[in-house]
Amino acid sequence: MPSLNRHTRPEATLVEPRHGGVSADIRRGVTAGIPIAIGYVPIAIAFGLLAKSSGLPNWVGMAMSFFVFAGASQFVGVNLLVLGAGFGEIVLTTLILNFRHFLMSAALSQRLETNVTKKWLALIAFGVTDETFGVSALRSEAKLAKGFVLGLNVIAYTAWNAGTWIGLFIAEGLPEALKNSMGIALYAMFIGLLLPSMKRSREVMTIALLAAAIHALLRWLPIFAGLSAGWTIIIATVLSAAAGAAIFTKEANRS
Amino acid sequence: MNPIEPASSASALHTAPWALFSLVLAMGLVTYLPRMLPLALLRHMKLPPLAHRFLRFIPFAALGALIFPGILSSTGSDQVAAATAGGITAVLLALFEMNLILVVAGGIAGAFLWVQLML
């Protein structure tokens, strides 16, 4: 009975005592998000440059970063617009590219502290990206404070939009070699998040390597050539997390 | 300019601003819904152990899939070696559990130096 457990648990144990309240949580989130900001700015600049060179009005790029806030689908969106694709196709591609956030948001739903109102939830949900999810999901605390997640989202969102504006109105100056090298920033961040957990847990090691291997097969084998990046990430993630859930039945202690 | 102009024509660049703006809003909506619905629906649900384990493993699976093989093409199309150099630098720094910012800076530096030294 799912609901029994929840009601018998005393409310007091659900809310961990913390120092400093919501604004301190937000500051912690902003600090934890600095690596995301470092990674977002160059990519957002690249997006701004692409949007400008596409011939679309500047406000389109700005509006995409403001309302969509999703890297890959913004790049694809601009490309499809230039190619003259139909709006339906663009919206569907966006949905497929971002559907993996469904999984991430589902995982996050089990980690968020319980005293979160609908307004906070609406705000927190808007900021779920691969990167904000990666940073918050690999925190050591059992329950994530809403202020922390919001702070993380705010710095990521600010960096993304600031980068877009720089790309649209200022950039061009950055040397090509440095711009290219910065493309690795977010991957390096993912590595920095994942490896310490892989080192400590055989389960995590197995699942992460399995996901990478499955994803490589899906990208490289010709028979899967028709699958878009959105699908291959979803399939690799679901398969390896499901395999992990089936194999590692003992509740491992959180590291 | 002309609101009757078909949206799917190659002249999408000259589509009316309101149509472009609606497109951006629609992209925003289909991005927002998958981010929001599970949070809203699953938050107060006590899931069975299997589903709980599945969701607990999602972050590690997602990060594994996000890193590889995407990292190989992250620094440009003909720059697999530079990306590998940056990736190995990041892995080493991460194994020593350095601060995340250092791992990111090390990854960028590794890829950048490789390109500079090999040219």
mmCIF file of C-alpha atoms in Angstrom:
data_model
loop_
_atom_site.group_PDB
_atom_site.id
_atom_site.type_symbol
_atom_site.label_atom_id
_atom_site.label_comp_id
_atom_site.label_asym_id
_atom_site.label_seq_id
_atom_site.Cartn_x
_atom_site.Cartn_y
_atom_site.Cartn_z
ATOM 1 C CA MET A 1 0.000 0.000 0.000
ATOM 2 C CA PRO A 2 1.847 3.025 -1.237
ATOM 3 C CA SER A 3 0.059 5.663 0.784
ATOM 4 C CA LEU A 4 0.315 3.879 4.172
ATOM 5 C CA ASN A 5 3.998 4.420 4.505
ATOM 6 C CA ARG A 6 3.762 8.090 3.793
ATOM 7 C CA HIS A 7 1.099 8.741 6.391
ATOM 8 C CA THR A 8 2.673 6.771 9.182
ATOM 9 C CA ARG A 9 5.992 8.528 8.824
ATOM 10 C CA PRO A 10 6.199 11.420 11.274
ATOM 11 C CA GLU A 11 6.297 14.740 9.485
ATOM 12 C CA ALA A 12 9.284 15.927 11.507
ATOM 13 C CA THR A 13 11.711 13.421 9.988
ATOM 14 C CA LEU A 14 10.833 14.586 6.485
ATOM 15 C CA VAL A 15 12.164 18.076 6.958
ATOM 16 C CA GLU A 16 15.837 18.057 7.771
ATOM 17 C CA PRO A 17 16.994 20.911 9.946
ATOM 18 C CA ARG A 18 19.161 23.266 7.925
ATOM 19 C CA HIS A 19 20.953 26.463 8.685
ATOM 20 C CA GLY A 20 20.048 29.727 7.015
ATOM 21 C CA GLY A 21 16.691 28.858 5.405
ATOM 22 C CA VAL A 22 15.707 29.267 1.778
ATOM 23 C CA SER A 23 18.029 32.135 0.830
ATOM 24 C CA ALA A 24 21.059 30.214 2.100
ATOM 25 C CA ASP A 25 19.885 27.186 0.091
ATOM 26 C CA ILE A 26 19.619 29.380 -3.010
ATOM 27 C CA ARG A 27 23.176 30.638 -2.459
ATOM 28 C CA ARG A 28 24.394 27.041 -2.123
ATOM 29 C CA GLY A 29 22.636 26.191 -5.375
ATOM 30 C CA VAL A 30 24.156 29.149 -7.202
ATOM 31 C CA THR A 31 27.630 28.143 -6.013
ATOM 32 C CA ALA A 32 27.112 24.527 -7.051
ATOM 33 C CA GLY A 33 26.011 25.774 -10.479
ATOM 34 C CA ILE A 34 29.175 27.695 -11.332
ATOM 35 C CA PRO A 35 30.651 24.787 -13.374
ATOM 36 C CA ILE A 36 27.376 24.651 -15.347
ATOM 37 C CA ALA A 37 27.609 28.371 -16.072
ATOM 38 C CA ILE A 38 31.201 27.974 -17.285
ATOM 39 C CA GLY A 39 30.051 25.241 -19.644
ATOM 40 C CA TYR A 40 26.885 27.025 -20.811
ATOM 41 C CA VAL A 41 28.346 30.396 -21.787
ATOM 42 C CA PRO A 42 30.474 29.216 -24.746
ATOM 43 C CA ILE A 43 27.703 26.938 -26.059
ATOM 44 C CA ALA A 44 25.138 29.715 -25.732
ATOM 45 C CA ILE A 45 27.535 32.080 -27.546
ATOM 46 C CA ALA A 46 27.777 29.505 -30.337
ATOM 47 C CA PHE A 47 23.981 29.361 -30.424
ATOM 48 C CA GLY A 48 23.757 33.155 -30.580
ATOM 49 C CA LEU A 49 26.249 33.218 -33.450
ATOM 50 C CA LEU A 50 24.306 30.526 -35.298
ATOM 51 C CA ALA A 51 21.023 32.356 -34.782
ATOM 52 C CA LYS A 52 22.552 35.576 -36.085
ATOM 53 C CA SER A 53 24.146 33.951 -39.128
ATOM 54 C CA SER A 54 20.854 32.199 -39.968
ATOM 55 C CA GLY A 55 19.290 35.468 -40.988
ATOM 56 C CA LEU A 56 16.476 35.156 -38.454
ATOM 57 C CA PRO A 57 15.632 38.302 -36.492
ATOM 58 C CA ASN A 58 17.687 38.578 -33.287
ATOM 59 C CA TRP A 59 14.633 38.319 -31.067
ATOM 60 C CA VAL A 60 14.009 34.741 -32.209
ATOM 61 C CA GLY A 61 17.289 33.509 -30.705
ATOM 62 C CA MET A 62 16.674 35.533 -27.554
ATOM 63 C CA ALA A 63 13.105 34.208 -27.240
ATOM 64 C CA MET A 64 14.274 30.601 -27.715
ATOM 65 C CA SER A 65 16.798 30.872 -24.885
ATOM 66 C CA PHE A 66 14.199 32.643 -22.754
ATOM 67 C CA PHE A 67 11.222 30.325 -23.305
ATOM 68 C CA VAL A 68 12.721 26.982 -24.364
ATOM 69 C CA PHE A 69 16.035 26.812 -22.449
ATOM 70 C CA ALA A 70 17.227 23.576 -24.067
ATOM 71 C CA GLY A 71 20.518 23.555 -25.943
ATOM 72 C CA ALA A 72 20.240 20.838 -28.560
ATOM 73 C CA SER A 73 16.684 21.613 -29.609
ATOM 74 C CA GLN A 74 17.472 25.320 -30.017
ATOM 75 C CA PHE A 75 20.339 24.511 -32.410
ATOM 76 C CA VAL A 76 18.151 22.044 -34.295
ATOM 77 C CA GLY A 77 15.226 24.483 -34.249
ATOM 78 C CA VAL A 78 17.225 27.232 -35.938
ATOM 79 C CA ASN A 79 18.676 24.792 -38.483
ATOM 80 C CA LEU A 80 15.246 23.423 -39.343
ATOM 81 C CA LEU A 81 13.834 26.949 -39.697
ATOM 82 C CA VAL A 82 16.595 27.853 -42.147
ATOM 83 C CA LEU A 83 15.947 24.641 -44.088
ATOM 84 C CA GLY A 84 12.305 25.619 -44.344
ATOM 85 C CA ALA A 85 10.964 22.722 -42.266
ATOM 86 C CA GLY A 86 7.332 22.798 -41.191
ATOM 87 C CA PHE A 87 6.483 24.094 -37.741
ATOM 88 C CA GLY A 88 4.932 20.741 -36.804
ATOM 89 C CA GLU A 89 8.175 18.945 -37.600
ATOM 90 C CA ILE A 90 10.183 21.439 -35.531
ATOM 91 C CA VAL A 91 7.896 21.095 -32.517
ATOM 92 C CA LEU A 92 7.910 17.281 -32.749
ATOM 93 C CA THR A 93 11.716 17.189 -33.019
ATOM 94 C CA THR A 94 11.936 19.420 -29.963
ATOM 95 C CA LEU A 95 9.646 17.091 -28.030
ATOM 96 C CA ILE A 96 11.697 14.009 -28.985
ATOM 97 C CA LEU A 97 14.995 15.720 -28.168
ATOM 98 C CA ASN A 98 13.793 16.767 -24.732
ATOM 99 C CA PHE A 99 11.731 13.767 -23.769
ATOM 100 C CA ARG A 100 14.670 12.380 -21.776
ATOM 101 C CA HIS A 101 13.949 15.110 -19.227
ATOM 102 C CA PHE A 102 10.816 13.112 -18.455
ATOM 103 C CA LEU A 103 13.096 10.439 -16.963
ATOM 104 C CA MET A 104 15.255 12.974 -15.159
ATOM 105 C CA SER A 105 12.280 14.808 -13.720
ATOM 106 C CA ALA A 106 10.828 11.454 -12.567
ATOM 107 C CA ALA A 107 14.100 10.641 -10.786
ATOM 108 C CA LEU A 108 14.197 14.137 -9.289
ATOM 109 C CA SER A 109 10.633 13.779 -7.989
ATOM 110 C CA GLN A 110 11.878 11.189 -5.496
ATOM 111 C CA ARG A 111 14.674 13.392 -4.202
ATOM 112 C CA LEU A 112 12.963 16.759 -3.748
ATOM 113 C CA GLU A 113 12.013 17.768 -0.191
ATOM 114 C CA THR A 114 8.305 17.392 0.472
ATOM 115 C CA ASN A 115 7.323 20.940 1.483
ATOM 116 C CA VAL A 116 7.285 22.251 -2.076
ATOM 117 C CA THR A 117 4.255 24.238 -3.247
ATOM 118 C CA LYS A 118 2.876 24.067 -6.797
ATOM 119 C CA LYS A 119 4.415 27.444 -7.660
ATOM 120 C CA TRP A 120 7.882 26.314 -6.615
ATOM 121 C CA LEU A 121 7.419 23.070 -8.496
ATOM 122 C CA ALA A 122 6.447 24.918 -11.679
ATOM 123 C CA LEU A 123 9.572 27.053 -11.365
ATOM 124 C CA ILE A 124 11.921 24.181 -10.518
ATOM 125 C CA ALA A 125 10.589 22.073 -13.401
ATOM 126 C CA PHE A 126 11.402 24.785 -15.947
ATOM 127 C CA GLY A 127 15.084 24.543 -15.085
ATOM 128 C CA VAL A 128 15.537 20.767 -15.487
ATOM 129 C CA THR A 129 18.372 20.226 -17.963
ATOM 130 C CA ASP A 130 20.946 17.442 -18.337
ATOM 131 C CA GLU A 131 23.382 19.591 -16.399
ATOM 132 C CA THR A 132 21.213 20.889 -13.539
ATOM 133 C CA PHE A 133 19.868 17.354 -13.159
ATOM 134 C CA GLY A 134 23.372 15.864 -13.108
ATOM 135 C CA VAL A 135 24.563 18.245 -10.408
ATOM 136 C CA SER A 136 21.490 17.897 -8.186
ATOM 137 C CA ALA A 137 21.039 14.126 -8.630
ATOM 138 C CA LEU A 138 24.611 13.411 -7.537
ATOM 139 C CA ARG A 139 24.423 15.486 -4.352
ATOM 140 C CA SER A 140 25.101 13.483 -1.214
ATOM 141 C CA GLU A 141 22.112 14.721 0.810
ATOM 142 C CA ALA A 142 19.073 12.423 0.716
ATOM 143 C CA LYS A 143 16.543 15.214 0.132
ATOM 144 C CA LEU A 144 17.189 18.221 -2.071
ATOM 145 C CA ALA A 145 16.105 21.623 -0.765
ATOM 146 C CA LYS A 146 13.856 23.534 -3.173
ATOM 147 C CA GLY A 147 15.999 26.650 -2.747
ATOM 148 C CA PHE A 148 19.101 24.719 -3.735
ATOM 149 C CA VAL A 149 17.550 23.457 -6.971
ATOM 150 C CA LEU A 150 16.190 26.920 -7.749
ATOM 151 C CA GLY A 151 19.609 28.526 -7.195
ATOM 152 C CA LEU A 152 21.147 25.959 -9.509
ATOM 153 C CA ASN A 153 18.507 26.693 -12.162
ATOM 154 C CA VAL A 154 18.868 30.463 -11.828
ATOM 155 C CA ILE A 155 22.624 30.546 -12.456
ATOM 156 C CA ALA A 156 22.334 28.053 -15.326
ATOM 157 C CA TYR A 157 19.462 30.000 -16.923
ATOM 158 C CA THR A 158 21.247 33.331 -16.482
ATOM 159 C CA ALA A 159 24.450 31.999 -18.057
ATOM 160 C CA TRP A 160 22.513 30.483 -20.957
ATOM 161 C CA ASN A 161 20.658 33.706 -21.737
ATOM 162 C CA ALA A 162 23.692 35.954 -21.198
ATOM 163 C CA GLY A 163 25.727 33.733 -23.536
ATOM 164 C CA THR A 164 23.002 33.902 -26.177
ATOM 165 C CA TRP A 165 23.041 37.720 -26.057
ATOM 166 C CA ILE A 166 26.838 37.785 -26.254
ATOM 167 C CA GLY A 167 26.703 35.541 -29.312
ATOM 168 C CA LEU A 168 24.039 37.684 -30.973
ATOM 169 C CA PHE A 169 25.477 41.120 -30.221
ATOM 170 C CA ILE A 170 29.127 40.934 -29.163
ATOM 171 C CA ALA A 171 30.991 37.727 -30.067
ATOM 172 C CA GLU A 172 32.997 36.826 -33.211
ATOM 173 C CA GLY A 173 36.201 37.856 -31.391
ATOM 174 C CA LEU A 174 36.942 34.514 -29.724
ATOM 175 C CA PRO A 175 39.712 32.544 -31.457
ATOM 176 C CA GLU A 176 38.415 29.407 -33.199
ATOM 177 C CA ALA A 177 40.723 26.969 -31.377
ATOM 178 C CA LEU A 178 39.577 28.180 -27.947
ATOM 179 C CA LYS A 179 35.916 28.128 -28.985
ATOM 180 C CA ASN A 180 36.294 24.530 -30.190
ATOM 181 C CA SER A 181 38.133 23.424 -27.059
ATOM 182 C CA MET A 182 35.376 24.854 -24.887
ATOM 183 C CA GLY A 183 32.881 22.485 -26.466
ATOM 184 C CA ILE A 184 34.230 19.814 -24.148
ATOM 185 C CA ALA A 185 33.360 21.777 -20.978
ATOM 186 C CA LEU A 186 30.022 20.158 -20.175
ATOM 187 C CA TYR A 187 31.340 16.671 -20.940
ATOM 188 C CA ALA A 188 34.204 17.308 -18.527
ATOM 189 C CA MET A 189 31.637 18.387 -15.956
ATOM 190 C CA PHE A 190 29.660 15.166 -16.438
ATOM 191 C CA ILE A 191 32.900 13.219 -15.979
ATOM 192 C CA GLY A 192 33.662 15.167 -12.811
ATOM 193 C CA LEU A 193 30.182 14.347 -11.473
ATOM 194 C CA LEU A 194 30.107 10.689 -12.430
ATOM 195 C CA LEU A 195 33.596 9.315 -11.794
ATOM 196 C CA PRO A 196 33.756 9.723 -8.011
ATOM 197 C CA SER A 197 30.490 7.724 -7.751
ATOM 198 C CA MET A 198 31.788 5.082 -10.170
ATOM 199 C CA LYS A 199 34.928 4.741 -8.078
ATOM 200 C CA ARG A 200 32.942 4.024 -4.921
ATOM 201 C CA SER A 201 30.228 1.743 -6.226
ATOM 202 C CA ARG A 202 30.398 -1.320 -8.436
ATOM 203 C CA GLU A 203 26.690 -0.855 -9.251
ATOM 204 C CA VAL A 204 27.223 2.686 -10.526
ATOM 205 C CA MET A 205 30.322 1.621 -12.456
ATOM 206 C CA THR A 206 28.413 -1.191 -14.205
ATOM 207 C CA ILE A 207 25.355 0.914 -15.053
ATOM 208 C CA ALA A 208 27.312 3.928 -16.349
ATOM 209 C CA LEU A 209 29.634 1.814 -18.523
ATOM 210 C CA LEU A 210 26.677 -0.189 -19.823
ATOM 211 C CA ALA A 211 24.845 3.009 -20.762
ATOM 212 C CA ALA A 212 27.912 4.369 -22.572
ATOM 213 C CA ALA A 213 28.389 1.073 -24.435
ATOM 214 C CA ILE A 214 24.732 0.820 -25.466
ATOM 215 C CA HIS A 215 24.734 4.439 -26.567
ATOM 216 C CA ALA A 216 27.889 3.924 -28.647
ATOM 217 C CA LEU A 217 26.260 0.914 -30.376
ATOM 218 C CA LEU A 218 23.113 2.924 -31.095
ATOM 219 C CA ARG A 219 25.174 5.763 -32.578
ATOM 220 C CA TRP A 220 27.590 3.667 -34.591
ATOM 221 C CA LEU A 221 25.721 0.615 -35.881
ATOM 222 C CA PRO A 222 24.239 1.400 -39.312
ATOM 223 C CA ILE A 223 20.922 -0.303 -38.520
ATOM 224 C CA PHE A 224 20.215 2.344 -35.863
ATOM 225 C CA ALA A 225 21.112 5.260 -38.150
ATOM 226 C CA GLY A 226 17.467 6.351 -38.270
ATOM 227 C CA LEU A 227 17.322 7.063 -34.527
ATOM 228 C CA SER A 228 17.798 10.688 -33.511
ATOM 229 C CA ALA A 229 20.049 11.691 -30.607
ATOM 230 C CA GLY A 230 16.988 12.232 -28.438
ATOM 231 C CA TRP A 231 15.913 8.609 -28.829
ATOM 232 C CA THR A 232 19.351 7.012 -28.505
ATOM 233 C CA ILE A 233 19.967 8.729 -25.149
ATOM 234 C CA ILE A 234 16.528 7.699 -23.863
ATOM 235 C CA ILE A 235 16.947 4.071 -24.973
ATOM 236 C CA ALA A 236 20.475 3.718 -23.561
ATOM 237 C CA THR A 237 19.413 5.312 -20.257
ATOM 238 C CA VAL A 238 16.261 3.225 -19.807
ATOM 239 C CA LEU A 239 17.924 -0.070 -20.773
ATOM 240 C CA SER A 240 20.899 0.293 -18.458
ATOM 241 C CA ALA A 241 18.935 1.695 -15.504
ATOM 242 C CA ALA A 242 16.424 -1.154 -15.906
ATOM 243 C CA ALA A 243 19.228 -3.717 -16.130
ATOM 244 C CA GLY A 244 20.730 -2.220 -12.988
ATOM 245 C CA ALA A 245 17.388 -2.332 -11.151
ATOM 246 C CA ALA A 246 16.959 -5.997 -12.147
ATOM 247 C CA ILE A 247 20.517 -7.103 -11.289
ATOM 248 C CA PHE A 248 21.296 -5.100 -8.171
ATOM 249 C CA THR A 249 18.304 -5.987 -6.044
ATOM 250 C CA LYS A 250 19.963 -5.237 -2.718
ATOM 251 C CA GLU A 251 19.429 -1.628 -1.660
ATOM 252 C CA ALA A 252 22.964 -0.304 -1.802
ATOM 253 C CA ASN A 253 23.809 2.419 0.660
ATOM 254 C CA ARG A 254 24.004 5.830 -0.912
ATOM 255 C CA SER A 255 27.561 6.961 -1.340
ATOM 256 C CA MET B 1 4.999 39.975 -43.203
ATOM 257 C CA ASN B 2 2.152 38.176 -44.895
ATOM 258 C CA PRO B 3 0.151 36.165 -42.349
ATOM 259 C CA ILE B 4 -1.353 33.893 -45.012
ATOM 260 C CA GLU B 5 2.064 32.696 -46.164
ATOM 261 C CA PRO B 6 2.389 28.926 -45.570
ATOM 262 C CA ALA B 7 4.625 28.172 -42.590
ATOM 263 C CA SER B 8 6.239 25.175 -44.235
ATOM 264 C CA SER B 9 7.615 27.012 -47.256
ATOM 265 C CA ALA B 10 11.346 27.597 -47.664
ATOM 266 C CA SER B 11 10.690 31.225 -46.833
ATOM 267 C CA ALA B 12 10.289 30.470 -43.140
ATOM 268 C CA LEU B 13 12.827 33.218 -42.519
ATOM 269 C CA HIS B 14 10.297 35.748 -43.746
ATOM 270 C CA THR B 15 7.428 34.299 -41.777
ATOM 271 C CA ALA B 16 5.264 36.696 -39.853
ATOM 272 C CA PRO B 17 6.693 37.528 -36.403
ATOM 273 C CA TRP B 18 3.583 36.255 -34.638
ATOM 274 C CA ALA B 19 3.968 32.865 -36.347
ATOM 275 C CA LEU B 20 7.639 32.644 -35.384
ATOM 276 C CA PHE B 21 6.776 33.667 -31.836
ATOM 277 C CA SER B 22 4.049 31.004 -31.609
ATOM 278 C CA LEU B 23 6.566 28.441 -32.829
ATOM 279 C CA VAL B 24 9.018 29.406 -30.083
ATOM 280 C CA LEU B 25 6.226 29.203 -27.490
ATOM 281 C CA ALA B 26 5.184 25.773 -28.801
ATOM 282 C CA MET B 27 8.811 24.576 -28.576
ATOM 283 C CA GLY B 28 8.856 25.916 -25.017
ATOM 284 C CA LEU B 29 5.647 24.069 -24.148
ATOM 285 C CA VAL B 30 6.777 20.646 -25.435
ATOM 286 C CA THR B 31 10.061 21.156 -23.578
ATOM 287 C CA TYR B 32 8.353 22.199 -20.359
ATOM 288 C CA LEU B 33 5.754 19.423 -20.118
ATOM 289 C CA PRO B 34 8.207 16.468 -19.868
ATOM 290 C CA ARG B 35 10.155 18.460 -17.283
ATOM 291 C CA MET B 36 7.113 19.271 -15.190
ATOM 292 C CA LEU B 37 4.654 16.355 -15.341
ATOM 293 C CA PRO B 38 6.731 13.663 -13.539
ATOM 294 C CA LEU B 39 7.636 16.134 -10.795
ATOM 295 C CA ALA B 40 3.997 17.045 -10.314
ATOM 296 C CA LEU B 41 2.628 13.501 -10.530
ATOM 297 C CA LEU B 42 5.239 11.248 -8.906
ATOM 298 C CA ARG B 43 6.387 13.412 -6.037
ATOM 299 C CA HIS B 44 4.026 12.123 -3.379
ATOM 300 C CA MET B 45 3.882 8.596 -4.687
ATOM 301 C CA LYS B 46 5.593 5.809 -2.786
ATOM 302 C CA LEU B 47 6.905 3.653 -5.611
ATOM 303 C CA PRO B 48 7.496 -0.106 -5.501
ATOM 304 C CA PRO B 49 11.157 -1.056 -4.833
ATOM 305 C CA LEU B 50 11.901 -2.023 -8.433
ATOM 306 C CA ALA B 51 10.667 1.331 -9.782
ATOM 307 C CA HIS B 52 12.488 3.118 -7.001
ATOM 308 C CA ARG B 53 15.787 1.395 -7.872
ATOM 309 C CA PHE B 54 15.203 2.153 -11.556
ATOM 310 C CA LEU B 55 14.775 5.870 -10.836
ATOM 311 C CA ARG B 56 17.756 5.882 -8.475
ATOM 312 C CA PHE B 57 19.962 4.457 -11.246
ATOM 313 C CA ILE B 58 18.698 6.914 -13.895
ATOM 314 C CA PRO B 59 21.296 9.645 -13.110
ATOM 315 C CA PHE B 60 24.259 7.304 -13.562
ATOM 316 C CA ALA B 61 22.806 5.742 -16.702
ATOM 317 C CA ALA B 62 21.935 9.143 -18.181
ATOM 318 C CA LEU B 63 25.390 10.592 -17.473
ATOM 319 C CA GLY B 64 27.088 7.529 -18.976
ATOM 320 C CA ALA B 65 25.002 7.857 -22.146
ATOM 321 C CA LEU B 66 25.449 11.639 -22.287
ATOM 322 C CA ILE B 67 29.252 11.435 -22.012
ATOM 323 C CA PHE B 68 29.940 8.695 -24.526
ATOM 324 C CA PRO B 69 30.287 8.789 -27.470
ATOM 325 C CA GLY B 70 29.198 12.466 -27.648
ATOM 326 C CA ILE B 71 32.443 13.680 -26.092
ATOM 327 C CA LEU B 72 34.440 12.444 -29.100
ATOM 328 C CA SER B 73 32.851 15.040 -31.387
ATOM 329 C CA SER B 74 32.630 17.809 -28.787
ATOM 330 C CA THR B 75 35.629 19.830 -29.988
ATOM 331 C CA GLY B 76 34.904 19.818 -33.718
ATOM 332 C CA SER B 77 34.385 17.194 -36.372
ATOM 333 C CA ASP B 78 38.033 16.256 -37.068
ATOM 334 C CA GLN B 79 39.228 16.677 -33.510
ATOM 335 C CA VAL B 80 38.694 13.251 -31.945
ATOM 336 C CA ALA B 81 42.300 13.198 -30.652
ATOM 337 C CA ALA B 82 41.936 16.622 -29.011
ATOM 338 C CA ALA B 83 38.646 15.561 -27.428
ATOM 339 C CA THR B 84 40.274 12.361 -26.177
ATOM 340 C CA ALA B 85 43.150 14.352 -24.659
ATOM 341 C CA GLY B 86 40.684 16.669 -22.907
ATOM 342 C CA GLY B 87 38.549 13.718 -21.810
ATOM 343 C CA ILE B 88 41.505 11.825 -20.314
ATOM 344 C CA THR B 89 42.620 14.964 -18.466
ATOM 345 C CA ALA B 90 39.122 15.341 -17.040
ATOM 346 C CA VAL B 91 38.996 11.645 -16.047
ATOM 347 C CA LEU B 92 42.320 11.887 -14.184
ATOM 348 C CA LEU B 93 41.283 15.044 -12.325
ATOM 349 C CA ALA B 94 37.907 13.489 -11.502
ATOM 350 C CA LEU B 95 39.551 10.308 -10.165
ATOM 351 C CA PHE B 96 41.476 12.478 -7.706
ATOM 352 C CA GLU B 97 38.113 14.084 -6.861
ATOM 353 C CA MET B 98 39.254 17.589 -7.682
ATOM 354 C CA ASN B 99 36.773 20.460 -7.554
ATOM 355 C CA LEU B 100 34.280 20.335 -10.449
ATOM 356 C CA ILE B 101 35.493 23.673 -11.816
ATOM 357 C CA LEU B 102 39.042 22.309 -12.006
ATOM 358 C CA VAL B 103 37.833 19.217 -13.851
ATOM 359 C CA VAL B 104 36.048 21.458 -16.387
ATOM 360 C CA ALA B 105 39.067 23.769 -16.766
ATOM 361 C CA GLY B 106 41.385 20.745 -17.093
ATOM 362 C CA GLY B 107 39.216 19.231 -19.822
ATOM 363 C CA ILE B 108 39.224 22.482 -21.810
ATOM 364 C CA ALA B 109 42.982 22.949 -21.275
ATOM 365 C CA GLY B 110 43.737 19.353 -22.316
ATOM 366 C CA ALA B 111 41.832 19.714 -25.595
ATOM 367 C CA PHE B 112 43.202 23.224 -26.249
ATOM 368 C CA LEU B 113 46.842 22.306 -25.601
ATOM 369 C CA TRP B 114 46.565 19.202 -27.776
ATOM 370 C CA VAL B 115 45.416 21.321 -30.729
ATOM 371 C CA GLN B 116 48.140 23.927 -30.097
ATOM 372 C CA LEU B 117 50.946 21.375 -29.761
ATOM 373 C CA MET B 118 49.893 19.260 -32.740
ATOM 374 C CA LEU B 119 49.545 22.108 -35.241
#
